Every structure is written in structure tokens, then in C-alpha cells.
Amino acid sequence: MNTVRLGRTELQVSPICYGTWQFGGDWGEVDERAAVAAIQHARERGVTFFDTAQGYGFGVSERILGRALEGDLDRVMIATKGGLRMDGDRLVRDSSPAWLRRGVEASLEALGTGRIDLYQVHWPDPRTPFEESAAALREMVDEGLIGHVGVSNFDADQLRAFPGVETVQPPYHLFRRDVEAEVLPYAAAHDLGVLAYGPLAHGLLGGGFDEHTTFPADDWRSHSPDFTGDGFRRNLAVVAQLRRFAERFGTTIGRLAVAWVLSNPTVQVAIVGARSTKHLDESLEAAELTLGPDDLAEIDAIMRGAAPVAGPAPEGM
């Protein structure tokens, strides 16, 4: 797989990044053996970039990733995230310098590495000045614990206020395009690396859902308005139209959805978190799929009937 430069960093990474949110417990029961096999399959297929987070099970996802890549960590790029913690049974934002340092140290141990290539603030913390968070991360760059500093789920004003940010990880898919207004233009103007997460709209664009689809109680989608009611049924009709378009294009809806994200010239990387090797292979092949202006215009026309899909925030998990 060809590599791309991640913004103004020197990191050369695969345009498909394997994400590991699904191994932290928020998507239901985790089969660790299958998770390790999926990660190793991604590596065998040429993926060199892997994304995880301290908050994905508070060490669970990172340990699985570290185990799967044991002995290979010096040949891949690892991105992780911090700035979330548990307060009783609630997930809260905490990007204080002390918690960020504890997070980096915990992630290094869980991953089994001495250096994290990209460390990202997972969600903006309104109680900690961005300057303090940025200074703490820069200090750890100087110490060699992390290589580069990024943020996730930040809007354009928050990006402007965070000193030294090098990358941004926004949610971006066909059912959620709000970042096109300000975040992506800001990233392009300042040469920020863009790692888009959720290109399959949390499974909706995988093509496997219908009006009878339900989710286990420990899957966050089971209590999400994005996956119930009239909006969900409306979006299933849109997905059916996209599937027909993909079939005429000679591809699958999942491959089409990931290729659409990568068709934006500001996006260098699409993060996919497929559990099965079949769906992972579809996403990997999306890097070779080119969508022309007419294709993009037809997709836009189909999406006019869609209901927005926002996805979860920490407070709702």
C-alpha cells in the first residue's frame, strides 16, 4: 500500500488506518483472539498506521493492539488519544497536564512501547486552558515519550486556540459533513494532518442493516437516536440507493463510503475499524478507488434525502 505524509509531520502512513475503538467494549463483547487476528491481517495487507485510545476500555484496546503488533512496533505508526477519565461511573473530559502525563505513561505501558508516534487530545476539555494541555504535551515531545501532537473532535475555533497542534481527527462520513464548513478548510490552510474517523457511519454504510436490526445492550448504538426511529428508517432507504449506485460502479457500498472520504483532498487518512477480514479488505481496496466529479455529484444527490448521524460524545457513553 502506498503511503502519504500526514500533514506537516514527517510521518509517512498508509491512507487506511486501522482503528481499534471496537475492541474497548463500547460496541459489545470483545473476542480478543479475533481482535488480534484482525489487526495482524491489516498489517499483512500493508496497513502501517493504527489508531487507539486510552479511553477505549482504559487499556483494553491498547493492550490488544500492543499484543497484536508485538515485535513489529518499530515498523508501524501508532496514534493514541488521552484526556478522558472515569469519575465514578461517568466518563468525563480531563486534559489537565497531570492527567495527560498519567495517560501517556499508561498508554506506553499498555502498548508495550517506549514512544508513541502521535498523541491526541481525545475531546476538548472546557475546564483546562488549551495552552496548559499543549505545554504538557510539548514537554513530553521533548522528553521523547511522544512524537507529535494532535487533537480529536475539535472545531475550528478550538484548533486555532490549541498551540502547536499538528493533526486533527474529526468525524467525517456521508451522513456527517459539518467539518467541511470550517475544520477541513482550517486544516488545509495550516497543513494539519487529517485522520477522519467513522467513514462507515458507525456501521450504517457497511450495508448490513435493515429495519429489523437491533444491537446488544452493551453496544452504544442500542440507545442512540441515530439508530432508531424514523431517522434510521429514512437513512436505510438512502443506503439502499447508495448500494445500487455502488453496484453500477462495480464496487460495494463500504468501499464506496471509504473512497468518498478519501476523495476529499484535505483528508489524508480514513480510520476504519472493521471486525471481520472481509469488511477490512473492502476498506483497504477503497484506497485504490477513484471517484470523479460526476460520481461525487450523483452521490450528493442521493444524500439529499438523508438524516444527519451525529455519533456519541463521552457524556452519552
Short mmCIF file of C-alpha atoms in Angstrom, two decimals:
data_model
loop_
_atom_site.label_atom_id
_atom_site.label_comp_id
_atom_site.label_asym_id
_atom_site.label_seq_id
_atom_site.Cartn_x
_atom_site.Cartn_y
_atom_site.Cartn_z
CA MET A 1 0.00 0.00 0.00
CA ASN A 2 1.28 3.46 -0.89
CA THR A 3 1.92 5.90 1.95
CA VAL A 4 1.01 9.56 2.42
CA ARG A 5 2.59 12.31 4.50
CA LEU A 6 0.42 13.20 7.48
CA GLY A 7 0.11 16.97 7.28
CA ARG A 8 3.25 18.85 8.21
CA THR A 9 4.61 15.96 10.27
CA GLU A 10 7.31 13.74 8.81
CA LEU A 11 5.10 10.68 9.38
CA GLN A 12 4.58 8.57 6.26
CA VAL A 13 1.48 6.44 6.85
CA SER A 14 -0.95 4.22 4.98
CA PRO A 15 -4.08 6.12 3.84
CA ILE A 16 -6.15 3.45 5.57
CA CYS A 17 -5.60 3.48 9.33
CA TYR A 18 -6.87 0.54 11.36
CA GLY A 19 -8.89 1.85 14.30
CA THR A 20 -9.48 -0.12 17.48
CA TRP A 21 -12.43 1.60 19.20
CA GLN A 22 -14.46 -1.59 18.70
CA PHE A 23 -12.09 -3.52 20.99
CA GLY A 24 -12.67 -1.35 24.05
CA GLY A 25 -16.12 -2.66 24.98
CA ASP A 26 -18.38 0.16 23.71
CA TRP A 27 -19.51 -1.97 20.77
CA GLY A 28 -20.36 -5.11 22.72
CA GLU A 29 -18.42 -8.17 23.79
CA VAL A 30 -14.82 -8.41 22.59
CA ASP A 31 -13.21 -11.62 21.32
CA GLU A 32 -9.55 -10.85 21.99
CA ARG A 33 -8.25 -13.67 19.80
CA ALA A 34 -10.34 -12.46 16.84
CA ALA A 35 -9.24 -8.86 17.53
CA VAL A 36 -5.56 -9.81 17.40
CA ALA A 37 -6.16 -11.74 14.17
CA ALA A 38 -7.92 -8.76 12.58
CA ILE A 39 -5.10 -6.37 13.49
CA GLN A 40 -2.49 -8.77 12.17
CA HIS A 41 -4.49 -9.22 8.95
CA ALA A 42 -4.48 -5.45 8.48
CA ARG A 43 -0.73 -5.45 8.94
CA GLU A 44 -0.28 -8.28 6.43
CA ARG A 45 -2.33 -6.29 3.91
CA GLY A 46 0.04 -3.34 4.18
CA VAL A 47 -1.52 -1.14 6.86
CA THR A 48 1.22 0.79 8.66
CA PHE A 49 -0.96 3.13 10.74
CA PHE A 50 -3.02 2.12 13.79
CA ASP A 51 -5.23 4.31 15.97
CA THR A 52 -6.39 3.59 19.50
CA ALA A 53 -7.13 5.47 22.75
CA GLN A 54 -6.71 5.23 26.48
CA GLY A 55 -10.48 5.63 26.77
CA TYR A 56 -11.20 2.52 24.69
CA GLY A 57 -11.62 0.32 27.72
CA PHE A 58 -8.88 2.16 29.63
CA GLY A 59 -6.06 -0.02 28.47
CA VAL A 60 -8.05 -2.89 26.93
CA SER A 61 -7.82 -1.76 23.30
CA GLU A 62 -4.21 -0.58 23.66
CA ARG A 63 -3.10 -3.89 25.19
CA ILE A 64 -4.76 -5.84 22.38
CA LEU A 65 -3.05 -3.65 19.80
CA GLY A 66 0.32 -3.96 21.51
CA ARG A 67 -0.03 -7.73 21.71
CA ALA A 68 -1.01 -8.00 18.04
CA LEU A 69 1.93 -5.87 16.88
CA GLU A 70 4.50 -7.22 19.31
CA GLY A 71 7.87 -7.32 17.58
CA ASP A 72 6.62 -5.09 14.76
CA LEU A 73 6.14 -1.78 16.56
CA ASP A 74 9.26 -0.23 15.05
CA ARG A 75 7.81 -0.71 11.54
CA VAL A 76 4.38 0.86 12.10
CA MET A 77 2.99 4.19 13.31
CA ILE A 78 0.83 4.23 16.43
CA ALA A 79 -1.62 7.00 17.28
CA THR A 80 -3.44 7.02 20.58
CA LYS A 81 -5.55 9.51 22.49
CA GLY A 82 -5.94 10.70 26.06
CA GLY A 83 -7.83 13.27 28.08
CA LEU A 84 -10.78 11.15 29.25
CA ARG A 85 -11.18 9.50 32.66
CA MET A 86 -13.80 7.78 34.72
CA ASP A 87 -15.43 9.73 37.54
CA GLY A 88 -17.40 7.04 39.33
CA ASP A 89 -19.50 5.52 36.57
CA ARG A 90 -19.30 8.63 34.37
CA LEU A 91 -16.85 9.32 31.56
CA VAL A 92 -15.52 12.88 31.86
CA ARG A 93 -13.09 15.06 29.94
CA ASP A 94 -9.80 15.85 31.66
CA SER A 95 -6.93 17.33 29.67
CA SER A 96 -5.10 18.66 32.71
CA PRO A 97 -1.30 18.32 32.47
CA ALA A 98 -1.21 15.78 35.30
CA TRP A 99 -3.86 13.52 33.74
CA LEU A 100 -2.35 13.77 30.26
CA ARG A 101 1.01 12.66 31.63
CA ARG A 102 -0.59 9.77 33.50
CA GLY A 103 -2.38 8.87 30.29
CA VAL A 104 0.78 8.86 28.21
CA GLU A 105 2.56 6.70 30.78
CA ALA A 106 -0.38 4.27 30.94
CA SER A 107 -0.59 4.07 27.14
CA LEU A 108 3.13 3.41 26.78
CA GLU A 109 2.84 0.54 29.23
CA ALA A 110 -0.30 -0.92 27.66
CA LEU A 111 1.11 -0.73 24.14
CA GLY A 112 4.48 -2.11 25.21
CA THR A 113 6.44 0.65 23.53
CA GLY A 114 8.79 3.42 24.58
CA ARG A 115 7.40 6.09 22.28
CA ILE A 116 4.01 6.99 20.82
CA ASP A 117 4.19 8.42 17.29
CA LEU A 118 1.09 10.63 17.60
CA TYR A 119 -0.68 11.54 20.84
CA GLN A 120 -4.06 13.26 20.54
CA VAL A 121 -6.35 15.03 22.99
CA HIS A 122 -9.49 12.94 22.60
CA TRP A 123 -12.12 15.63 23.26
CA PRO A 124 -11.83 19.35 24.12
CA ASP A 125 -11.88 19.91 27.88
CA PRO A 126 -13.65 23.19 28.76
CA ARG A 127 -12.12 23.23 32.25
CA THR A 128 -8.45 23.15 31.23
CA PRO A 129 -6.90 26.01 29.19
CA PHE A 130 -5.63 24.64 25.90
CA GLU A 131 -2.27 26.34 26.49
CA GLU A 132 -1.72 24.18 29.57
CA SER A 133 -2.59 20.96 27.74
CA ALA A 134 -0.39 21.90 24.79
CA ALA A 135 2.56 22.80 27.03
CA ALA A 136 2.32 19.46 28.83
CA LEU A 137 2.31 17.55 25.55
CA ARG A 138 5.19 19.59 24.14
CA GLU A 139 7.19 18.74 27.26
CA MET A 140 6.61 15.04 26.61
CA VAL A 141 7.66 15.50 22.97
CA ASP A 142 10.92 17.00 24.25
CA GLU A 143 11.34 14.01 26.55
CA GLY A 144 10.89 11.62 23.64
CA LEU A 145 7.74 9.98 25.02
CA ILE A 146 5.59 11.12 22.10
CA GLY A 147 6.49 12.19 18.59
CA HIS A 148 3.70 14.54 17.52
CA VAL A 149 0.68 16.32 19.00
CA GLY A 150 -2.85 16.12 17.64
CA VAL A 151 -6.44 16.66 18.71
CA SER A 152 -9.71 14.88 18.04
CA ASN A 153 -13.29 16.22 17.87
CA PHE A 154 -12.13 19.88 17.93
CA ASP A 155 -13.91 22.59 15.98
CA ALA A 156 -12.05 25.28 14.03
CA ASP A 157 -12.04 27.83 16.87
CA GLN A 158 -10.65 25.21 19.24
CA LEU A 159 -7.96 24.31 16.71
CA ARG A 160 -6.94 27.97 16.49
CA ALA A 161 -6.65 28.13 20.28
CA PHE A 162 -4.50 24.98 20.70
CA PRO A 163 -0.81 25.89 20.29
CA GLY A 164 1.38 23.56 18.26
CA VAL A 165 -1.32 21.19 17.04
CA GLU A 166 -0.15 19.12 14.07
CA THR A 167 -3.10 16.84 13.29
CA VAL A 168 -6.85 16.68 13.76
CA GLN A 169 -9.12 13.62 13.92
CA PRO A 170 -12.71 14.64 13.10
CA PRO A 171 -15.79 12.50 12.50
CA TYR A 172 -16.47 12.52 8.76
CA HIS A 173 -18.74 10.39 6.61
CA LEU A 174 -21.58 10.74 4.12
CA PHE A 175 -24.12 11.30 6.90
CA ARG A 176 -21.95 13.83 8.75
CA ARG A 177 -20.30 16.59 6.72
CA ASP A 178 -20.27 19.57 9.09
CA VAL A 179 -16.44 19.61 9.19
CA GLU A 180 -16.42 20.67 5.55
CA ALA A 181 -17.52 24.19 6.57
CA GLU A 182 -14.59 25.22 8.79
CA VAL A 183 -12.48 22.38 10.19
CA LEU A 184 -11.22 21.00 6.89
CA PRO A 185 -10.51 24.43 5.36
CA TYR A 186 -8.56 25.38 8.51
CA ALA A 187 -6.61 22.11 8.32
CA ALA A 188 -5.79 22.70 4.66
CA ALA A 189 -4.65 26.27 5.29
CA HIS A 190 -2.33 25.21 8.14
CA ASP A 191 -1.14 21.87 6.69
CA LEU A 192 -2.63 19.86 9.52
CA GLY A 193 -2.78 16.12 9.10
CA VAL A 194 -6.40 14.92 8.88
CA LEU A 195 -7.38 11.44 10.11
CA ALA A 196 -11.10 11.06 9.51
CA TYR A 197 -12.89 8.60 11.76
CA GLY A 198 -16.22 6.84 11.24
CA PRO A 199 -16.18 6.69 7.40
CA LEU A 200 -18.75 3.88 7.54
CA ALA A 201 -21.08 5.96 9.74
CA HIS A 202 -20.66 3.54 12.65
CA GLY A 203 -21.76 0.58 10.53
CA LEU A 204 -24.67 2.22 8.71
CA LEU A 205 -22.64 2.38 5.49
CA GLY A 206 -21.48 -1.20 5.80
CA GLY A 207 -24.72 -2.23 4.11
CA GLY A 208 -25.69 -4.90 6.61
CA PHE A 209 -28.51 -3.14 8.49
CA ASP A 210 -32.25 -3.24 7.87
CA GLU A 211 -35.40 -2.13 9.73
CA HIS A 212 -35.17 -5.23 11.95
CA THR A 213 -31.58 -4.57 13.08
CA THR A 214 -31.08 -4.40 16.84
CA PHE A 215 -27.95 -4.02 18.94
CA PRO A 216 -26.83 -5.64 22.21
CA ALA A 217 -27.46 -3.59 25.35
CA ASP A 218 -23.71 -3.00 25.80
CA ASP A 219 -23.40 -1.55 22.29
CA TRP A 220 -23.73 2.27 22.39
CA ARG A 221 -25.88 2.18 19.25
CA SER A 222 -28.64 0.38 21.19
CA HIS A 223 -29.57 3.67 22.89
CA SER A 224 -28.59 6.09 20.13
CA PRO A 225 -31.31 8.06 18.30
CA ASP A 226 -29.16 7.71 15.16
CA PHE A 227 -30.02 4.00 15.01
CA THR A 228 -33.70 4.01 15.96
CA GLY A 229 -36.94 5.52 14.75
CA ASP A 230 -37.84 7.47 11.65
CA GLY A 231 -34.36 8.89 11.03
CA PHE A 232 -32.85 5.41 10.97
CA ARG A 233 -35.52 4.10 8.57
CA ARG A 234 -35.03 7.14 6.34
CA ASN A 235 -31.30 6.54 6.20
CA LEU A 236 -31.77 2.87 5.38
CA ALA A 237 -33.58 3.98 2.22
CA VAL A 238 -30.64 6.26 1.38
CA VAL A 239 -28.21 3.38 1.96
CA ALA A 240 -30.24 1.24 -0.46
CA GLN A 241 -29.82 3.92 -3.13
CA LEU A 242 -26.10 4.13 -2.42
CA ARG A 243 -25.83 0.35 -2.72
CA ARG A 244 -27.44 0.44 -6.16
CA PHE A 245 -25.02 3.20 -7.20
CA ALA A 246 -22.08 1.17 -5.88
CA GLU A 247 -23.21 -1.90 -7.81
CA ARG A 248 -23.39 0.11 -11.03
CA PHE A 249 -19.89 1.35 -10.19
CA GLY A 250 -18.76 -2.25 -9.78
CA THR A 251 -17.99 -1.96 -6.08
CA THR A 252 -19.52 -2.34 -2.61
CA ILE A 253 -21.16 0.33 -0.51
CA GLY A 254 -18.50 0.05 2.19
CA ARG A 255 -15.68 0.54 -0.30
CA LEU A 256 -17.58 3.44 -1.86
CA ALA A 257 -18.07 5.14 1.53
CA VAL A 258 -14.38 4.99 2.44
CA ALA A 259 -13.31 6.10 -1.05
CA TRP A 260 -15.68 9.07 -0.75
CA VAL A 261 -13.94 10.22 2.46
CA LEU A 262 -10.52 9.88 0.85
CA SER A 263 -11.70 11.79 -2.23
CA ASN A 264 -11.58 14.99 -0.18
CA PRO A 265 -8.09 16.38 -0.89
CA THR A 266 -7.72 17.63 2.69
CA VAL A 267 -8.16 14.14 4.16
CA GLN A 268 -5.00 12.05 4.13
CA VAL A 269 -6.25 9.11 6.19
CA ALA A 270 -9.53 7.25 6.77
CA ILE A 271 -9.75 5.28 10.02
CA VAL A 272 -11.64 2.00 9.66
CA GLY A 273 -12.44 -0.40 12.47
CA ALA A 274 -13.83 -3.47 10.75
CA ARG A 275 -14.07 -6.59 12.91
CA SER A 276 -14.18 -9.04 10.00
CA THR A 277 -11.41 -9.56 7.46
CA LYS A 278 -13.97 -9.31 4.63
CA HIS A 279 -15.06 -5.80 5.61
CA LEU A 280 -11.48 -4.80 6.31
CA ASP A 281 -10.41 -5.94 2.85
CA GLU A 282 -13.20 -3.86 1.32
CA SER A 283 -11.95 -0.78 3.15
CA LEU A 284 -8.34 -1.40 2.13
CA GLU A 285 -9.34 -1.65 -1.50
CA ALA A 286 -11.08 1.73 -1.23
CA ALA A 287 -7.67 3.41 -1.32
CA GLU A 288 -7.43 2.37 -4.98
CA LEU A 289 -10.93 3.54 -5.95
CA THR A 290 -11.16 6.92 -7.70
CA LEU A 291 -14.41 8.89 -7.74
CA GLY A 292 -14.77 11.54 -10.44
CA PRO A 293 -16.76 14.79 -10.29
CA ASP A 294 -19.85 13.19 -11.86
CA ASP A 295 -19.73 10.32 -9.36
CA LEU A 296 -19.46 12.73 -6.44
CA ALA A 297 -22.34 14.81 -7.78
CA GLU A 298 -24.58 11.74 -8.05
CA ILE A 299 -23.69 10.71 -4.50
CA ASP A 300 -24.53 14.23 -3.29
CA ALA A 301 -27.93 13.98 -4.97
CA ILE A 302 -28.65 10.67 -3.23
CA MET A 303 -27.65 12.12 0.15
CA ARG A 304 -30.20 14.95 -0.06
CA GLY A 305 -32.75 12.61 1.49
CA ALA A 306 -30.56 11.67 4.47
CA ALA A 307 -30.97 12.43 8.16
CA PRO A 308 -27.76 13.54 9.93
CA VAL A 309 -25.91 10.93 12.01
CA ALA A 310 -24.04 12.61 14.82
CA GLY A 311 -22.48 9.74 16.78
CA PRO A 312 -21.75 9.70 20.51
CA ALA A 313 -19.97 12.11 22.86
CA PRO A 314 -18.25 10.93 26.07
CA GLU A 315 -21.12 12.13 28.23
CA GLY A 316 -23.53 9.86 26.37
CA MET A 317 -21.47 6.68 26.55
#
